[in-house]
Structures are given as C-alpha cells and as structure tokens.
PDB file of C-alpha atoms in Angstrom:
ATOM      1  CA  UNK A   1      18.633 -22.319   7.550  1.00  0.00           C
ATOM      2  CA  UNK A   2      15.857 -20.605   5.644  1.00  0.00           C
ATOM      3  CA  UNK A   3      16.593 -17.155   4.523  1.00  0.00           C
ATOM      4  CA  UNK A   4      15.099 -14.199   6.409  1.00  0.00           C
ATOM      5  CA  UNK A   5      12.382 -12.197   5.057  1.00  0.00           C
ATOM      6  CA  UNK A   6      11.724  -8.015   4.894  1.00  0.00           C
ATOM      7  CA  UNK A   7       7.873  -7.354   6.196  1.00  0.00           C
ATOM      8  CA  UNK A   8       7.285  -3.917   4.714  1.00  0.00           C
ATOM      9  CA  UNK A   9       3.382  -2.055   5.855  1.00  0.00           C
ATOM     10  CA  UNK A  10       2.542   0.621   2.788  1.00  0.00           C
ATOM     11  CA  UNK A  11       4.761  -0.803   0.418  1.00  0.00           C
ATOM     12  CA  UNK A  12       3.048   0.058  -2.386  1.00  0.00           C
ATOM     13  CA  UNK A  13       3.175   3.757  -1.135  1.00  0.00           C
ATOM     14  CA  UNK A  14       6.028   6.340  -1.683  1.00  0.00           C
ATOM     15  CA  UNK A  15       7.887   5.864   0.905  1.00  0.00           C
ATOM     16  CA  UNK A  16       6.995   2.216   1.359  1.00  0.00           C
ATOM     17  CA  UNK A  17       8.168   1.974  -2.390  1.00  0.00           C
ATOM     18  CA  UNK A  18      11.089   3.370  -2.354  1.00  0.00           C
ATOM     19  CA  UNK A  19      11.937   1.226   1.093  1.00  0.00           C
ATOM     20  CA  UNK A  20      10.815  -1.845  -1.005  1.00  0.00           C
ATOM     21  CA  UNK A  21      13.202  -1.292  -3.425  1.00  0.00           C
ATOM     22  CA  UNK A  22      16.151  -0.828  -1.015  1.00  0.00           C
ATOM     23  CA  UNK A  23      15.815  -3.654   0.660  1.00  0.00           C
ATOM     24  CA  UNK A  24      14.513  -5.838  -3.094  1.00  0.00           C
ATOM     25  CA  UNK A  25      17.881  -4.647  -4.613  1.00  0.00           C
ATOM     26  CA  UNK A  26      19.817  -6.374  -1.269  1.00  0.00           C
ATOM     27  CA  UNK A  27      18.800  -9.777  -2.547  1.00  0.00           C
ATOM     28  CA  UNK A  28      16.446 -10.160   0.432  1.00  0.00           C
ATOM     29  CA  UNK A  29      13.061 -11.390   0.072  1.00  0.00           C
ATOM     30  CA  UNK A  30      10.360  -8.990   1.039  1.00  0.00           C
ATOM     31  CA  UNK A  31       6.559  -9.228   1.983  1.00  0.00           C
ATOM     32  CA  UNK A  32       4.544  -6.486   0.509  1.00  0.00           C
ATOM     33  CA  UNK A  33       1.643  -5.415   3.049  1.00  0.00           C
ATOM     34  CA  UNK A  34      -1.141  -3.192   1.174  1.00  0.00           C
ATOM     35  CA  UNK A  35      -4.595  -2.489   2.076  1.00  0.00           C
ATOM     36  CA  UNK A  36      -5.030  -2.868  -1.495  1.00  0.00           C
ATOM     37  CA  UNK A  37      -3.880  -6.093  -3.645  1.00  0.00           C
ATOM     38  CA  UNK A  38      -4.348  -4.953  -7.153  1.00  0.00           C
ATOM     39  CA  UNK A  39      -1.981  -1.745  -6.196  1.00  0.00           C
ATOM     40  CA  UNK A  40       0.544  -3.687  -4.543  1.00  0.00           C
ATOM     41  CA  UNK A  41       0.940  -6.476  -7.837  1.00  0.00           C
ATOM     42  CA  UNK A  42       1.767  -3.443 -10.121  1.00  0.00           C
ATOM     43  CA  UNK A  43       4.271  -2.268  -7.733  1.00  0.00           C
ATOM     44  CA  UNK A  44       5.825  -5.711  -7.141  1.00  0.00           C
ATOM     45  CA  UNK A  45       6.065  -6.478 -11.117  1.00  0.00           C
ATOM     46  CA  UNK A  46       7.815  -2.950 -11.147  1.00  0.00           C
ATOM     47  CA  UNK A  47      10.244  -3.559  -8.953  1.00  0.00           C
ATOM     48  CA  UNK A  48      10.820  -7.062  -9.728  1.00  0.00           C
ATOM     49  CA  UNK A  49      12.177  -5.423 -13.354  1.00  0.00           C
ATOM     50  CA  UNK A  50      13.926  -2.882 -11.890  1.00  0.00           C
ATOM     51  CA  UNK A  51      15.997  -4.866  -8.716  1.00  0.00           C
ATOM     52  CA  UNK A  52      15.980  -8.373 -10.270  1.00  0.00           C
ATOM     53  CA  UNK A  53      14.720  -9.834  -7.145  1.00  0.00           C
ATOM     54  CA  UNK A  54      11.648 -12.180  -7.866  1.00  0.00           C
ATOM     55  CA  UNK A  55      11.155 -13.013  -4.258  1.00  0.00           C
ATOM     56  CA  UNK A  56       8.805 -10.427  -3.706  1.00  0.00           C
ATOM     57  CA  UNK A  57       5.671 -11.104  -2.648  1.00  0.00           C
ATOM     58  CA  UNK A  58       2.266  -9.437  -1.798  1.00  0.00           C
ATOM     59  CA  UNK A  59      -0.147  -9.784   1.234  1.00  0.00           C
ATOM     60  CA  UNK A  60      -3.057  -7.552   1.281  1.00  0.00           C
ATOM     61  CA  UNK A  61      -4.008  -6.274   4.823  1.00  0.00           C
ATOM     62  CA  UNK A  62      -6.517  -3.259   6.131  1.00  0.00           C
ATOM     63  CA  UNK A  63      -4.439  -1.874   9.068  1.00  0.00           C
ATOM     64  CA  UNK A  64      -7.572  -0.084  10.785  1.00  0.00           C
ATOM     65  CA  UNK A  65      -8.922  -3.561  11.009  1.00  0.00           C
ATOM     66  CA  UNK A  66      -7.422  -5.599  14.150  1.00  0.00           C
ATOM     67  CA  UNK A  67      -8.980  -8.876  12.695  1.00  0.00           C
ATOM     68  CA  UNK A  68      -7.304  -8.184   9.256  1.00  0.00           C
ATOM     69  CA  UNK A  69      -3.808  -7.850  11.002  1.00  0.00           C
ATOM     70  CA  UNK A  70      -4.656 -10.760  12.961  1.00  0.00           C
ATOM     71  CA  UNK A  71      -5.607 -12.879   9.730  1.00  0.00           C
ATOM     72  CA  UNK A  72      -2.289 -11.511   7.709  1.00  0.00           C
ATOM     73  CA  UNK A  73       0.013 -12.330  11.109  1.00  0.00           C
ATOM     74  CA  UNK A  74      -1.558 -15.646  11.166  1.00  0.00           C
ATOM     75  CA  UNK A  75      -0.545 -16.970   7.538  1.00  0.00           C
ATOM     76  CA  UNK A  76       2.979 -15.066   8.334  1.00  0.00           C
ATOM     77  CA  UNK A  77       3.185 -17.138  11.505  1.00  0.00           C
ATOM     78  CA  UNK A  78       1.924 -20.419   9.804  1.00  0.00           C
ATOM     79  CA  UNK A  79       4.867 -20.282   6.695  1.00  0.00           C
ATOM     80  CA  UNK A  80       7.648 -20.027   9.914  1.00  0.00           C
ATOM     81  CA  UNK A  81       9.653 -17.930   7.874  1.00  0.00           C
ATOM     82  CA  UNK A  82      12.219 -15.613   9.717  1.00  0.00           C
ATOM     83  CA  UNK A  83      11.858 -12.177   9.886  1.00  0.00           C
ATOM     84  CA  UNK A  84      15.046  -9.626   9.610  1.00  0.00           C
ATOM     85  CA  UNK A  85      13.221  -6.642   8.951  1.00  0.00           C
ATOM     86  CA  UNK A  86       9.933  -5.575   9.949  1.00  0.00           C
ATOM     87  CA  UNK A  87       9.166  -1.777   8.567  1.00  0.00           C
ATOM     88  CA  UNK A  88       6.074   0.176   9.851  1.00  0.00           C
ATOM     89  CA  UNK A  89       5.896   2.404   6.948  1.00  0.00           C
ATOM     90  CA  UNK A  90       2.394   2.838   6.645  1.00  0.00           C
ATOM     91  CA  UNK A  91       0.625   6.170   8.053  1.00  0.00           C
ATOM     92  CA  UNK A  92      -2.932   7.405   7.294  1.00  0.00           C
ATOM     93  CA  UNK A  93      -3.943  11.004   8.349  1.00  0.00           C
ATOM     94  CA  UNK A  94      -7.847  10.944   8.440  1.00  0.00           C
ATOM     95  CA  UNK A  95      -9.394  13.877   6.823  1.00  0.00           C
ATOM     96  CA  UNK A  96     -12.746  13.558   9.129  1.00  0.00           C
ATOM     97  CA  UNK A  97     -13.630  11.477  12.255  1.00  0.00           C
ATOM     98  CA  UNK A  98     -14.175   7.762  11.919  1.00  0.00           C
ATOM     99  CA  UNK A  99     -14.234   5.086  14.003  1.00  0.00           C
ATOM    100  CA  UNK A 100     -13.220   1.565  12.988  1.00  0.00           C
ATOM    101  CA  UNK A 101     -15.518  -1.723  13.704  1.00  0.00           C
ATOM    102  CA  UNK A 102     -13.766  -2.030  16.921  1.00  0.00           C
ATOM    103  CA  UNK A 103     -14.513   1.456  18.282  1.00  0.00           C
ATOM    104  CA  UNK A 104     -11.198   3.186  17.428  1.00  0.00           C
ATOM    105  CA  UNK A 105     -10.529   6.335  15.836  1.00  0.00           C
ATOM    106  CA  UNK A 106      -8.932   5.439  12.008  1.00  0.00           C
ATOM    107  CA  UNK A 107      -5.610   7.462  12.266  1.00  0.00           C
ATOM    108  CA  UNK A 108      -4.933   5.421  15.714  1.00  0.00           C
ATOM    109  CA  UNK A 109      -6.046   2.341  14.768  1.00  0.00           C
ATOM    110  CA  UNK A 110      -3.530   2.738  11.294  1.00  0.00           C
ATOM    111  CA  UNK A 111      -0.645   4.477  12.341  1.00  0.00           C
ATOM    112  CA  UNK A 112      -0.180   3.179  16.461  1.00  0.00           C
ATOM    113  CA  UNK A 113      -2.604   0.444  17.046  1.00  0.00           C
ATOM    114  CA  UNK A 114      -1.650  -1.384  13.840  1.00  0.00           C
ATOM    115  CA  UNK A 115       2.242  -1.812  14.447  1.00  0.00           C
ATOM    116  CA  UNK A 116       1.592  -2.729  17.998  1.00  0.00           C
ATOM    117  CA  UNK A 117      -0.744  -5.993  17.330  1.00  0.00           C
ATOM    118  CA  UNK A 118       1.403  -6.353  13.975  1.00  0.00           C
ATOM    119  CA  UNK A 119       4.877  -6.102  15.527  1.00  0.00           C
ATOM    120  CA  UNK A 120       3.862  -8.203  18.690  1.00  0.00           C
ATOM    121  CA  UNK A 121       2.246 -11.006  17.196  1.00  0.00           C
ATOM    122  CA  UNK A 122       5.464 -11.289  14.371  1.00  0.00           C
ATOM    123  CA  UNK A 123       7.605 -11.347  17.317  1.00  0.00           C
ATOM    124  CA  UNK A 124       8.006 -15.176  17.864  1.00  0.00           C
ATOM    125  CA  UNK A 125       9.660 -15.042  14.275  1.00  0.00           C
ATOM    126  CA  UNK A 126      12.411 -12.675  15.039  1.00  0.00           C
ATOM    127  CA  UNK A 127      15.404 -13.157  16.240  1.00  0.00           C
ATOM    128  CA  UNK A 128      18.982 -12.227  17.172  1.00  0.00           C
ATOM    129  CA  UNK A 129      19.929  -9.593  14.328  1.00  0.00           C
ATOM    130  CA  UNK A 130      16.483  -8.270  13.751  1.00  0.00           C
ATOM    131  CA  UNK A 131      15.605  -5.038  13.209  1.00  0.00           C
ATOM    132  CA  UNK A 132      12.146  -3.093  13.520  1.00  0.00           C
ATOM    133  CA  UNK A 133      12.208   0.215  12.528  1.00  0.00           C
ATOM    134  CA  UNK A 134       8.821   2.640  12.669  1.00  0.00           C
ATOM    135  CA  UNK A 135       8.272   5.662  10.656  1.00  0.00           C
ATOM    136  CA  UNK A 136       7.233   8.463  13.234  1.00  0.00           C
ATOM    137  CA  UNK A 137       7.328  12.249  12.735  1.00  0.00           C
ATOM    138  CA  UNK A 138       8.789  15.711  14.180  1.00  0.00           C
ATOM    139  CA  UNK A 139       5.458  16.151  15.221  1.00  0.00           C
ATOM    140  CA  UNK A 140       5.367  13.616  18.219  1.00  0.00           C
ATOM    141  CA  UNK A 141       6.607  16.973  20.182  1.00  0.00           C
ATOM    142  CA  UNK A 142       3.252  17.928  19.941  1.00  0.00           C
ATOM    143  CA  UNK A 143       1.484  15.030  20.689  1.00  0.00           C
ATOM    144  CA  UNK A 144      -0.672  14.215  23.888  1.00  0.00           C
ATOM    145  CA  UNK A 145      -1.939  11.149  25.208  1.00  0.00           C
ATOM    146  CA  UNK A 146      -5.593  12.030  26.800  1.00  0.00           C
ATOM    147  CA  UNK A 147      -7.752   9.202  28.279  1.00  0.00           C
ATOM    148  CA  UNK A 148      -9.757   8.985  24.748  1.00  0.00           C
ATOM    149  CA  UNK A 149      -6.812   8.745  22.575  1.00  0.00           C
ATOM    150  CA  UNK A 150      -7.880   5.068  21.503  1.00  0.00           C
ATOM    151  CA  UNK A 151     -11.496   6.210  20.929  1.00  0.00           C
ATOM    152  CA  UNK A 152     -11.566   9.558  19.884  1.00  0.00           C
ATOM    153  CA  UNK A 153      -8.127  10.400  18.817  1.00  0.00           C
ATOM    154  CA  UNK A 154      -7.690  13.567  21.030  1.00  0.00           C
ATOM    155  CA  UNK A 155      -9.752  15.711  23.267  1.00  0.00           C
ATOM    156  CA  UNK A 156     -12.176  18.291  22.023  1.00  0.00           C
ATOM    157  CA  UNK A 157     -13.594  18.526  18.303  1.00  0.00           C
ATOM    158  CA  UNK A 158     -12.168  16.402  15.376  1.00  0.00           C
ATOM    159  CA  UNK A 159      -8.954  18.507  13.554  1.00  0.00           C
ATOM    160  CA  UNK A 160      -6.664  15.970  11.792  1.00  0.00           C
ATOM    161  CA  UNK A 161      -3.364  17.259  12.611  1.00  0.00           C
ATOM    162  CA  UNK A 162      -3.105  16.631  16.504  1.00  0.00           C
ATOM    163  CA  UNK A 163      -4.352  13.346  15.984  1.00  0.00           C
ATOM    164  CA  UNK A 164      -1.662  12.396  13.841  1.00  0.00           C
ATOM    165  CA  UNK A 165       0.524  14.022  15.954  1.00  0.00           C
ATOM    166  CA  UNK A 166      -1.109  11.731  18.925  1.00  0.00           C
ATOM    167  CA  UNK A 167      -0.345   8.993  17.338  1.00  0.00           C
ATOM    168  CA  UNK A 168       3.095   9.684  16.306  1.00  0.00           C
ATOM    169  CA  UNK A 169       4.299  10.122  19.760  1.00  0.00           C
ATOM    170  CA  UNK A 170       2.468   7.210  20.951  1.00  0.00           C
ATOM    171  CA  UNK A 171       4.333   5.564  18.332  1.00  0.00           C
ATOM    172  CA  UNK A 172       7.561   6.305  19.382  1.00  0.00           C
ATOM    173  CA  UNK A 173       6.522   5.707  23.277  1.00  0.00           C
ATOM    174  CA  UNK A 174       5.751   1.766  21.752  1.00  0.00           C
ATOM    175  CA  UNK A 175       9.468   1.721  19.889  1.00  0.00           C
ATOM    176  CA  UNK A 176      10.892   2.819  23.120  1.00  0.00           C
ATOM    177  CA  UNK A 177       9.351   0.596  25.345  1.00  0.00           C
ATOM    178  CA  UNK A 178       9.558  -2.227  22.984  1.00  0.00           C
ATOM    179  CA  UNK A 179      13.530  -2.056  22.502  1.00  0.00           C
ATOM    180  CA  UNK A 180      13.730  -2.306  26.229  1.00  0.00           C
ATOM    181  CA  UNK A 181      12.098  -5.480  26.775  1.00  0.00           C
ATOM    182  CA  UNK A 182      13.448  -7.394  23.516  1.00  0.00           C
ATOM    183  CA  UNK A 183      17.151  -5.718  23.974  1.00  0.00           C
ATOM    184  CA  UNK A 184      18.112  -9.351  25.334  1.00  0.00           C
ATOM    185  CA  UNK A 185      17.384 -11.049  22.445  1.00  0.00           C
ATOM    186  CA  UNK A 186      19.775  -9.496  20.050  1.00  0.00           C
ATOM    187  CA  UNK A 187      16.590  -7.533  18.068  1.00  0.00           C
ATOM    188  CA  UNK A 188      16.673  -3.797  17.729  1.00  0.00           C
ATOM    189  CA  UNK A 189      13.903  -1.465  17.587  1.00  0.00           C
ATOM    190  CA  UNK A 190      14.357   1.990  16.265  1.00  0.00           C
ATOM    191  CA  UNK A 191      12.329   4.935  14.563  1.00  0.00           C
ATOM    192  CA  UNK A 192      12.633   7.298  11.846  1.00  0.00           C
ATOM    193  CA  UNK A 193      11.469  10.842  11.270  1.00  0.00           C
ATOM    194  CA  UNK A 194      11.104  11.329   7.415  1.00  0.00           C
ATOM    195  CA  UNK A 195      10.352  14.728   7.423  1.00  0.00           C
ATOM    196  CA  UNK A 196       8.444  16.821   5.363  1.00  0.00           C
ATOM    197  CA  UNK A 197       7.810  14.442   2.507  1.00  0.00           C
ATOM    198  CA  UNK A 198       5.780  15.006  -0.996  1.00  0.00           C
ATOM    199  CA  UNK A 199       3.827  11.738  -0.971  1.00  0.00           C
ATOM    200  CA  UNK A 200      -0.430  11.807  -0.764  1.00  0.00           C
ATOM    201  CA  UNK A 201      -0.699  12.709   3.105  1.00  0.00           C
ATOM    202  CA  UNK A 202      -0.320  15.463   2.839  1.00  0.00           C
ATOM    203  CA  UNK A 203      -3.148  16.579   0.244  1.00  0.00           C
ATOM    204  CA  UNK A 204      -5.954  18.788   2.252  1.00  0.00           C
ATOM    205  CA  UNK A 205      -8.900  17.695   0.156  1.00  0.00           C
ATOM    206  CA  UNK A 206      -9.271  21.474  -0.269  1.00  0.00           C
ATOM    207  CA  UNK A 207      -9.769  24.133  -3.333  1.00  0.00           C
ATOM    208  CA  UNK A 208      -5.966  24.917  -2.190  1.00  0.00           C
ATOM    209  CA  UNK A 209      -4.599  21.784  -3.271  1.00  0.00           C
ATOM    210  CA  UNK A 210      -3.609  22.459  -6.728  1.00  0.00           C
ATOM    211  CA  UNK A 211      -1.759  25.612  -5.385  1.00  0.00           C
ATOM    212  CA  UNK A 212       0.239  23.138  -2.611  1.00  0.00           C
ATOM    213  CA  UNK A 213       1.112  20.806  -5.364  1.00  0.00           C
ATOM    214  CA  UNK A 214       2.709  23.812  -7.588  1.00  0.00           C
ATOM    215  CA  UNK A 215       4.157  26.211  -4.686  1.00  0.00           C
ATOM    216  CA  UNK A 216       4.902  23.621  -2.267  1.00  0.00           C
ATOM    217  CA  UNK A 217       5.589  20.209  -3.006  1.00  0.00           C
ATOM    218  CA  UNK A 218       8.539  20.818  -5.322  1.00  0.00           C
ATOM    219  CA  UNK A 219      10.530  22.193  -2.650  1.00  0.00           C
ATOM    220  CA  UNK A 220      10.078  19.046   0.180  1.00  0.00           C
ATOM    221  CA  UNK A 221      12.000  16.330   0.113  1.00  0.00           C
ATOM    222  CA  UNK A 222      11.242  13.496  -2.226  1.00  0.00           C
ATOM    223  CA  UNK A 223       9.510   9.735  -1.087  1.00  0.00           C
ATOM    224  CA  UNK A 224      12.987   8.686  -1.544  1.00  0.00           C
ATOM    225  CA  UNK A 225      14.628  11.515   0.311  1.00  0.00           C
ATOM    226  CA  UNK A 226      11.747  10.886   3.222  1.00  0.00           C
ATOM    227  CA  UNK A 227      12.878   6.713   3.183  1.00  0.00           C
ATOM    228  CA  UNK A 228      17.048   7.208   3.478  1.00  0.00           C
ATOM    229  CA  UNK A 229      17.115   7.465   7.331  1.00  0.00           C
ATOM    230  CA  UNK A 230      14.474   4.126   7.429  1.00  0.00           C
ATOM    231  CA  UNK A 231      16.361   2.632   4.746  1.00  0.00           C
ATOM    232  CA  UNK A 232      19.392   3.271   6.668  1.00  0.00           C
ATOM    233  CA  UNK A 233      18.351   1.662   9.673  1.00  0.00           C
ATOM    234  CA  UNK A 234      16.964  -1.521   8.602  1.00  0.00           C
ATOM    235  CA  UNK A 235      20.367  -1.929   6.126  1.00  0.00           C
ATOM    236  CA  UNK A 236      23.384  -0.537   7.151  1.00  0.00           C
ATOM    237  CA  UNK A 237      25.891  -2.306   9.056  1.00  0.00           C
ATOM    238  CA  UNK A 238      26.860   0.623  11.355  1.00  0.00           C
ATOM    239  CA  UNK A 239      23.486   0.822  12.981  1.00  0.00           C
ATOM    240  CA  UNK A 240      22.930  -3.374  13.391  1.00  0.00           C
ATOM    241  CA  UNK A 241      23.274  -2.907  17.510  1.00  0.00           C
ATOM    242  CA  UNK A 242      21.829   0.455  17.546  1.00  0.00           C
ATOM    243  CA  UNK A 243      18.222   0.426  19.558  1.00  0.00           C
ATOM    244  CA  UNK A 244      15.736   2.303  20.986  1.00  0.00           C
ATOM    245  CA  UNK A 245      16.562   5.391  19.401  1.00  0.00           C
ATOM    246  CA  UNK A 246      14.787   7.881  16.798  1.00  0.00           C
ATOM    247  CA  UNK A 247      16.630   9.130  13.784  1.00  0.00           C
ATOM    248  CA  UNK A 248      16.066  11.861  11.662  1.00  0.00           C
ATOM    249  CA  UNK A 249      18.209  13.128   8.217  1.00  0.00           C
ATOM    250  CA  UNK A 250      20.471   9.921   9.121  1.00  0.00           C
ATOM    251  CA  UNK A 251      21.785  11.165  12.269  1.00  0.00           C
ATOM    252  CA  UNK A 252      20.609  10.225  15.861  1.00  0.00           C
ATOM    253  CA  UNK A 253      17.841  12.856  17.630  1.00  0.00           C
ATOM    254  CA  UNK A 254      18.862  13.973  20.572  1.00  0.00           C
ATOM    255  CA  UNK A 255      15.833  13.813  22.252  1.00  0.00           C
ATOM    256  CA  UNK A 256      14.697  15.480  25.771  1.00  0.00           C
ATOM    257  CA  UNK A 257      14.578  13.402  29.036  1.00  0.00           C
ATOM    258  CA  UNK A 258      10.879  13.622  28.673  1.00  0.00           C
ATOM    259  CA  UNK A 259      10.930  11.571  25.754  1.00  0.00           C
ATOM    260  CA  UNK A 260      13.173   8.732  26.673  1.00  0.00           C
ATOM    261  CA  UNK A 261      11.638   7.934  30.069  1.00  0.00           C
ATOM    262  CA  UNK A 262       7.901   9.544  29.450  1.00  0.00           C
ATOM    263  CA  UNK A 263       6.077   9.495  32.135  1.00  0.00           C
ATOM    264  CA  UNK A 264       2.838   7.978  30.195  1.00  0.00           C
ATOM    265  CA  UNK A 265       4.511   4.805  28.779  1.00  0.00           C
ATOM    266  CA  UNK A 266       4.001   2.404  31.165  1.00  0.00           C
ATOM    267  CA  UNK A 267       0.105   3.681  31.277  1.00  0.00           C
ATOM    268  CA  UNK A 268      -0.233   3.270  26.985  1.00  0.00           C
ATOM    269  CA  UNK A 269       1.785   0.125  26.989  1.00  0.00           C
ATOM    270  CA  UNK A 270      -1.256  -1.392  29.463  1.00  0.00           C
ATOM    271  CA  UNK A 271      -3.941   0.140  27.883  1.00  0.00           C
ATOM    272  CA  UNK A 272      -2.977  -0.977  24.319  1.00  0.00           C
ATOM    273  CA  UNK A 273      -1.977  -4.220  25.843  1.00  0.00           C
ATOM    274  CA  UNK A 274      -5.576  -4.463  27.397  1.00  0.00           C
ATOM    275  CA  UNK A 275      -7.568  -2.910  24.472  1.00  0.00           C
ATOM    276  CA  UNK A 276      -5.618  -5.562  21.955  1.00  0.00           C
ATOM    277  CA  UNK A 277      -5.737  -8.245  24.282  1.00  0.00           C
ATOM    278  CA  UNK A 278      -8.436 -10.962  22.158  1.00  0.00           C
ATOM    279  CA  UNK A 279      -6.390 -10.002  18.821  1.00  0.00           C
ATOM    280  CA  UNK A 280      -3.029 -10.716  20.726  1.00  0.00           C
ATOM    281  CA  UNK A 281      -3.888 -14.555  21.975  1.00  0.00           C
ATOM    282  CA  UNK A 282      -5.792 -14.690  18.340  1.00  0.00           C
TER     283      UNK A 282
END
C-alpha cells in the first residue's frame, strides 16, 4: 500500500511553516500548496535540512482562483496518492474590495470558497483514518452570513474585518456540516482557532504599523504557538476519532447550540454547492 500523503494550503506561511515541519519531522510525505512557487522551494529546501524528510514536495496554487484549485486537485487526483492529512492553513484578509474572475469577493473566495472546492474534490482520496482540519478564528462569533456573502463579502461598505470574520464562521459551518456526512467513512473533520498570532495578516498597511510591530507583536503568540492546536489535531493519537469539533489552546470549545446546529448551514452548504457546481464535476 502506498504511503499517505500531508496536503498542507499556505505552507510556505508562518503558520503553514511551522505545520509543515510538524508533520515533515513525522516521516510523512507532505504536499506544499503556495500561491507562489519560488517561495515555497526555499521553504521546502529549509525544512528538508532541518527534518530530514526529502519527500516534500511543492505545488503552486492561487486559492482565489476556482480554476487554479481545480487544475492543482486534478494532478493530485491523477498521481492516486492517499491523503491522511489535508490542512486548510491558508487565510488572506483583503485590505480593499476585490472581486476574483469568477465574481467573488477575495477574502471568501481564499479563506471559505477555497477549502470547500479543495477539500471536496480531494475527497475520493481519503479514507478511513483521515483527518481534515481548518484553521478558523475566535472571530466566527461575529460573523454573519447575508445573501451577498459570496459576492460582496458582507452587507454595507467594504471594512476588512467582518469579512474575515464572515468567512471564518462560514468556515466552521462547512467543517461542521462536512464531518456529518463523511463520519461513516472513518475521516474526521475538525477546526482550529489559532488565536492572536504574529504572522503578516495582521499588518494594517497603515503609518501605525511600525508601532504594532514594536508594542504589539512581541506580546502575541508566535506562528508556532498559533499552529500547536492544528498540529495537534492532524497528529496526535488522542484526537484520531475526534470530529466535528473546533479547538482552541489544545482544548475542545465549548461552543453555543447556535453554533453546532446553525440555522444557516443547510442554506450555505447549497449555495456553495450551487455557486461551485462546474469546478466540482471539473
């Protein structure tokens, strides 16, 4: 049987580094996906040094593009290699509106759109054992779901943060529903809060950046601090039947009734379903 591979989104970030490395220094062999290839050979020469591991490997993919996911699950799907661990690390937080070439606002396309198509069309190569794990955030408390989420990110004039926060939640509403209708094949699907974390989302593209990076970024928690609880969850032995659940600080959320059974999943689950439906039969 041929070994099962790690499919890591962002891994040349920090986060999607230091989640690279975790899973590199396991012996497994890992796909890199980064939007851009040059970045993601330096990091994979890096970490071939540093974990030993040569069977690393980078596939260069634009996550706001549903044709580029579609072309980078296509070779995945063509090689026929199992997949044990499929991390949706990568986030983007748009710092002014944009809409993709398919009409979608960036920061959904990256951060929701892109691990639903992704995640669905790797599916056929999971199996019993696998895990998918999604990097979310605290702030999918705040999120909302208004009819122009897909299009316009949220209602009203462009501001960055509820968008992200849109997406987050949506996010988790896809991890949810997802574990639910693989649970009977043996794959869990779980997400993790990283917190706070000091990694290049969080810049402002503002005079007040230089201040942040002095005053403020030394005392947040480190890419490799923000990557334990996903780390956790895609490794550790205690959590391999664990599913549809969101962690945070490597300890189960306890999360309100709202948020296990919200009442907009079923609605986002069709509409993405519908919206994606050319690039899922792709």
């Amino acid at each position: 049987m041929m070994e099962r591979i790690a499919v890591i989104t962002g891994a040349d970030g920090g986060m999607g580094t230091e989640i690279t490395r975790a899973v590199a220094s396991k012996g497994h062999p890992v796909v890199m996906l980064c939007l851009d290839r040059e970045s993601g050979e330096r990091c994979r020469q890096r970490l071939m040094k540093e974990t030993g591991n040569h069977a690393i490997e980078v596939k260069q993919v634009d996550l706001s593009s549903m044709p580029s996911i579609v072309n980078v699950t296509n070779e995945l799907l063509a090689e026929k290699r199992s997949i044990g661990w499929l991390m949706n690390n990568a986030g983007t937080m748009a710092t002014s509106f944009q809409q993709t070439a398919e009409g979608f606002e960036r920061t959904v396309a990256v951060n929701y759109l892109a691990p639903f198509l992704l995640t669905n069309r790797l599916l056929p190569l999971m199996e019993a054992g696998s895990r998918i794990v999604s990097m979310v955030s605290c702030t999918y408390a705040i999120g909302k779901l208004p009819p122009c989420f897909f299009t316009q990110g949220k209602e009203g004039s462009f501001w960055r943060i509820p968008i992200y926060s849109n997406t987050k939640l949506a996010l988790w509403l896809f991890s949810r529903e997802l574990s639910k209708r693989v649970r009977e094949r043996g794959i869990t699907v779980n997400a993790a809060d990283p917190g706070i974390v000091s990694t290049g989302i969080i810049r402002m593209h503002m005079w007040f950046d230089p201040l942040t990076d002095i005053f403020f970024r030394p005392f947040i928690r480190t890419p490799r601090q923000g990557a334990d609880t996903a780390i956790r969850l895609l490794l550790d032995p205690c959590w391999a039947e664990t599913t549809g659940q969101m962690f945070a600080s490597g300890k189960r959320r306890h999360l309100k009734p709202i948020y296990l059974e919200h009442p907009q999943s079923e609605w986002l689950w069709r509409e993405t379903t519908a919206l994606l439906d050319s690039y899922l039969k792709a």
